[in-house]
DNA sequence: TATGCTTTTGACATTCATTTTCATTTGACT
DNA sequence: AGTCAAATGAAAATGAATGTCAAAAGCATA
């Protein structure tokens, strides 16, 4: 799965005429080894610990590339930090976010997705993407 | 309706021991006279034109109060600006956002709201709020 | 392997929304 | 009027993200 993603990025890079660089390899490795919903800063720090040379700007730039390549999805929750999560081909999910402990639970709901399409159609919208987040307290934090 | 909101803020302020100030009155008046989904900056400029003395910080602080008082809802779209919209008691809606012309269409969907509650319950979450935005091109911009 | 051209990088500066600071002003109560 | 905490606003600070640009690195070609 990790190999597939590396392959996918290689293909994307080749198609776009991007060069293969040590930095991009490292950042991809570390991103793929990371849990879901990493903030750019978290990732940057993790990268720095093994590769002190890599700069802030490069991490930002490279994550945008991953998103463009379809490997990563940008997530904007309400903490002022951009996060990225792994994209699993053909899958989609939304998020339950605990405002107590910041944990995130993922969920999928076919019916909601279908209703979203209907709503968009009814208003003549052509959907590009959507976001849906439910904020509240998780089972642990509500007590 | 405007009077009710002013009353509601008075009550909120009284309950919280907040003082009644000229600035808060002005900001509330202008907020209530404003169309939906105003950015803080837009509101600030509108306020300044009639009341040059009022500061940036006060507008930010006061809008947060309105949100806390239940008069306003903070809306974070993806343009880096915080917006506020009017809250109509007992009503809730979500947004279709056109990435072409930045227009916003509001919609309500009972079924989706119900499904959200079920999902949260299934995961033991206590919902505080949620956001759902569908991004795409409106009927005009898709052509 | 060396050359030449172009992309990429990273240190640093910059931007921009929002928050903080803090001296001054103001509201509310006596 | 006097007291005092709350509120204000100008200016500075913050912090995420982006822009700049000289130096470094990739890659095609000789
Ligand atoms: Mn996720
Ligand atoms: Mn709205
Ligand atoms: Zn929690
Ligand atoms: Zn449009």
XYZ file of C-alpha atoms (C1' of nucleotides) and ligand atoms in Angstrom:
350
model
C 0.000 0.000 0.000
C 2.862 2.298 0.815
C 4.628 1.110 -2.289
C 1.547 1.799 -4.361
C 1.408 5.329 -3.079
C 5.044 5.909 -3.809
C 4.444 4.582 -7.279
C 1.420 6.817 -7.651
C 3.445 9.849 -6.715
C 6.200 8.870 -9.120
C 3.644 8.658 -11.887
C 2.146 11.982 -10.953
C 5.573 13.582 -10.840
C 6.544 12.070 -14.168
C 3.335 13.249 -15.795
C 3.878 16.747 -14.466
C 7.557 16.814 -15.331
C 8.544 17.190 -11.694
C 11.981 16.157 -10.588
C 12.658 13.428 -8.138
C 14.334 14.854 -5.071
C 15.671 13.521 -1.801
C 13.355 15.906 0.082
C 10.194 14.697 -1.623
C 11.118 11.095 -0.933
C 11.739 11.790 2.726
C 8.592 13.825 3.183
C 6.510 11.171 1.458
C 8.035 8.404 3.577
C 7.351 10.245 6.779
C 3.877 11.300 5.723
C 3.012 7.711 4.881
C 4.351 6.535 8.228
C 2.237 9.019 10.098
C -1.168 8.643 11.677
C -4.179 10.343 10.160
C -4.809 14.090 10.312
C -1.295 15.381 10.867
C -0.825 19.089 10.976
C 1.860 20.533 8.762
C 3.769 21.661 11.826
C 3.674 18.188 13.390
C 4.957 16.699 10.197
C 7.590 19.375 9.844
C 8.927 18.667 13.322
C 8.950 14.944 12.729
C 10.832 15.443 9.490
C 13.310 17.811 11.064
C 14.245 15.350 13.778
C 15.735 12.967 11.226
C 16.465 15.523 8.512
C 17.348 18.849 10.057
C 18.102 20.433 6.725
C 14.613 20.332 5.307
C 12.846 23.661 5.354
C 9.399 24.793 6.286
C 8.524 25.945 2.817
C 9.454 22.646 1.269
C 7.133 20.752 3.582
C 4.247 23.060 2.749
C 4.964 22.876 -0.953
C 5.336 19.133 -0.976
C 2.141 18.437 0.936
C 0.261 20.501 -1.594
C 1.756 18.307 -4.266
C 0.592 15.180 -2.458
C -2.906 16.590 -2.321
C -2.768 17.428 -6.003
C -1.507 13.925 -6.710
C -4.487 12.493 -4.865
C -2.447 10.932 -2.060
C -3.474 13.372 0.621
C -6.493 15.399 1.543
C -6.294 18.785 3.184
C -8.378 19.018 6.341
C -9.290 22.331 7.933
C -10.700 21.884 11.382
C -11.180 24.779 13.746
C -7.757 25.011 15.303
C -6.127 27.226 12.729
C -3.788 24.530 11.454
C -3.984 22.820 8.114
C -3.920 19.061 8.415
C -3.473 16.339 5.869
C -4.883 12.857 5.882
C -4.237 9.826 3.722
C -6.518 9.269 0.802
C -7.679 5.735 0.212
C -8.634 5.311 -3.411
C -12.366 5.307 -3.979
C -13.172 5.971 -0.338
C -14.569 9.009 1.325
C -15.380 9.820 4.900
C -16.277 12.696 7.161
C -15.351 13.516 10.731
C -16.608 13.558 14.281
C -14.320 15.886 16.200
C -14.094 15.889 19.986
C -13.585 19.405 21.275
C -12.463 17.960 24.585
C -9.524 15.776 23.621
C -9.226 16.649 19.921
C -9.727 13.050 18.911
C -11.267 12.436 15.522
C -13.574 9.623 14.518
C -14.163 8.950 10.862
C -17.484 7.904 9.441
C -19.129 7.235 6.145
C -22.771 7.605 5.321
C -24.053 6.661 1.917
C -27.423 8.238 2.492
C -25.983 11.588 3.444
C -23.753 11.591 0.405
C -26.736 10.824 -1.782
C -28.773 13.602 -0.200
C -25.930 16.036 -0.734
C -25.949 15.228 -4.412
C -29.682 15.773 -4.595
C -29.418 19.110 -2.835
C -26.677 20.277 -5.140
C -28.614 19.128 -8.195
C -31.744 20.902 -7.005
C -29.777 24.167 -6.872
C -27.963 23.624 -10.135
C -24.609 23.216 -8.404
C -21.831 21.068 -9.776
C -20.154 19.576 -6.692
C -16.390 19.665 -6.485
C -16.080 18.509 -2.901
C -17.664 18.873 0.455
C -16.832 18.871 4.095
C -18.885 17.786 7.007
C -17.715 17.859 10.569
C -19.656 17.129 13.685
C -18.200 18.788 16.753
C -18.934 17.621 20.243
C -17.696 15.555 23.145
C -16.587 11.973 22.718
C -17.722 9.162 24.990
C -14.744 9.733 27.279
C -14.925 13.512 27.459
C -18.655 13.837 28.021
C -18.368 12.462 31.537
C -37.117 40.971 14.938
C -34.292 43.434 15.256
C -35.750 44.621 18.511
C -35.955 41.076 19.775
C -32.311 40.560 19.033
C -31.342 43.725 20.795
C -33.384 42.592 23.748
C -31.750 39.196 23.632
C -28.315 40.745 23.722
C -29.306 42.996 26.588
C -30.434 39.966 28.527
C -27.271 38.103 27.731
C -25.175 41.070 28.769
C -27.104 41.516 31.985
C -26.770 37.843 32.843
C -23.057 37.989 32.238
C -22.553 41.255 34.037
C -21.372 42.987 30.894
C -21.632 46.723 30.616
C -23.704 48.475 28.040
C -21.483 50.501 25.769
C -21.941 52.794 22.828
C -19.654 50.572 20.764
C -21.631 47.410 21.370
C -24.853 49.153 20.439
C -23.391 50.468 17.217
C -21.820 47.176 16.244
C -25.027 45.307 16.929
C -27.072 47.798 14.906
C -24.780 47.533 11.946
C -24.468 43.765 12.180
C -28.252 43.454 12.214
C -28.535 45.714 9.190
C -26.074 43.631 7.233
C -26.632 40.842 4.755
C -25.746 37.267 5.639
C -22.186 35.975 5.910
C -20.323 39.220 6.496
C -16.631 38.985 7.076
C -15.249 40.769 10.102
C -13.313 43.094 7.856
C -16.377 44.019 5.817
C -18.251 44.789 8.989
C -15.332 46.719 10.436
C -15.149 48.942 7.362
C -18.883 49.535 7.387
C -18.715 50.477 11.040
C -15.749 52.764 10.552
C -17.471 54.758 7.842
C -20.033 56.036 10.321
C -17.965 55.606 13.474
C -14.307 56.156 12.737
C -13.278 55.772 16.332
C -14.201 52.135 16.752
C -11.236 49.831 16.737
C -10.493 46.567 15.097
C -10.145 44.681 18.333
C -13.506 45.837 19.584
C -15.249 44.547 16.492
C -13.583 41.168 16.848
C -14.355 40.999 20.556
C -17.942 42.072 20.114
C -18.744 39.625 17.337
C -17.514 36.830 19.559
C -19.934 38.047 22.175
C -22.792 37.979 19.681
C -21.927 34.408 18.838
C -21.812 33.515 22.504
C -25.156 35.231 22.993
C -26.647 33.111 20.243
C -27.298 36.014 17.875
C -24.575 35.188 15.412
C -22.902 32.120 14.055
C -19.274 32.035 13.072
C -18.742 30.700 9.576
C -15.349 29.546 8.389
C -15.255 29.039 4.676
C -12.007 28.538 2.889
C -10.997 32.086 2.159
C -9.051 32.817 5.308
C -11.658 35.205 6.696
C -14.012 34.592 9.564
C -17.580 35.425 8.708
C -20.678 35.814 10.838
C -24.251 35.146 9.930
C -27.513 35.870 11.691
C -28.994 33.151 13.814
C -32.721 32.659 13.488
C -34.054 31.046 16.630
C -34.822 27.393 16.172
C -33.534 27.287 12.636
C -30.455 25.718 11.206
C -29.043 25.527 7.729
C -25.914 24.543 5.896
C -24.204 25.977 2.832
C -23.580 25.450 -0.830
C -20.569 27.560 -1.738
C -19.710 28.506 -5.295
C -15.968 28.568 -5.788
C -16.472 30.561 -8.968
C -18.341 33.635 -7.772
C -18.268 33.053 -4.004
C -22.029 33.061 -3.783
C -23.582 31.061 -0.998
C -26.854 29.187 -1.054
C -28.389 28.047 2.194
C -30.207 24.783 2.577
C -31.849 22.686 5.220
C -32.229 18.966 5.225
C -34.099 17.253 8.016
C -32.965 13.820 6.989
C -29.310 14.720 7.029
C -29.644 16.291 10.435
C -31.328 13.164 11.719
C -28.616 10.952 10.266
C -25.970 13.120 11.873
C -27.581 12.599 15.237
C -27.670 8.856 14.692
C -24.018 8.776 13.703
C -23.009 10.775 16.743
C -25.092 8.587 19.024
C -23.591 5.451 17.537
C -20.134 6.731 18.477
C -21.121 7.992 21.880
C -20.616 11.617 20.870
C -22.569 14.467 22.378
C -23.053 16.927 19.510
C -22.357 20.590 20.144
C -22.593 21.760 16.562
C -21.700 20.777 13.091
C -20.761 22.253 9.791
C -21.445 21.029 6.355
C -20.412 22.823 3.236
C -20.734 21.686 -0.322
C -18.246 23.365 -2.628
C -18.711 23.551 -6.352
C -19.897 25.703 -9.201
C -23.262 27.375 -9.184
C -25.655 27.276 -12.116
C -24.165 30.468 -13.522
C -20.512 29.596 -13.078
C -20.642 26.064 -14.422
C -21.194 27.278 -17.951
C 32.065 12.426 -17.013
C 31.548 17.312 -17.834
C 28.314 21.026 -19.466
C 24.248 23.694 -19.479
C 19.824 24.644 -18.448
C 15.912 24.460 -15.325
C 13.709 23.110 -11.239
C 13.943 22.870 -6.432
C 15.406 24.126 -2.105
C 15.791 26.734 2.268
C 16.902 30.883 4.850
C 14.737 34.838 5.427
C 11.409 38.332 4.735
C 6.652 39.288 4.128
C 1.751 39.045 4.400
C -2.483 38.975 6.565
C -6.018 37.763 9.980
C -6.454 37.708 14.591
C -4.956 38.380 19.423
C -2.562 40.593 23.063
C -0.972 44.442 25.670
C -1.682 48.215 28.333
C -2.554 53.109 29.132
C -6.683 55.618 28.976
C -11.596 56.079 29.031
C -16.055 54.888 30.453
C -20.121 52.687 32.798
C -22.411 51.636 36.947
C -23.005 51.780 41.560
C -22.737 54.395 45.944
C -18.925 63.514 42.661
C -15.971 59.425 43.775
C -14.600 54.828 43.177
C -13.183 51.010 40.586
C -13.541 47.297 37.479
C -14.678 46.666 32.738
C -14.115 48.171 28.113
C -11.768 50.413 24.511
C -8.312 51.298 20.840
C -3.660 52.133 19.134
C 0.072 49.692 18.533
C 2.719 45.646 18.922
C 2.810 40.744 18.815
C 1.582 36.326 17.073
C 1.386 32.595 13.989
C 0.241 30.185 9.826
C 1.262 30.380 5.291
C 3.453 32.331 1.143
C 6.897 34.923 -1.572
C 11.794 35.916 -2.769
C 15.979 34.735 -4.559
C 20.719 32.988 -4.473
C 22.610 28.582 -4.162
C 22.109 23.650 -4.890
C 20.637 19.740 -7.307
C 18.384 16.995 -11.117
C 18.506 15.679 -15.684
C 19.268 15.768 -20.572
C 22.818 16.030 -23.757
C 27.496 16.214 -25.562
Mn -10.170 11.458 8.214
Mn -25.936 30.855 6.128
Zn -12.770 13.522 23.665
Zn -21.003 30.960 -8.935
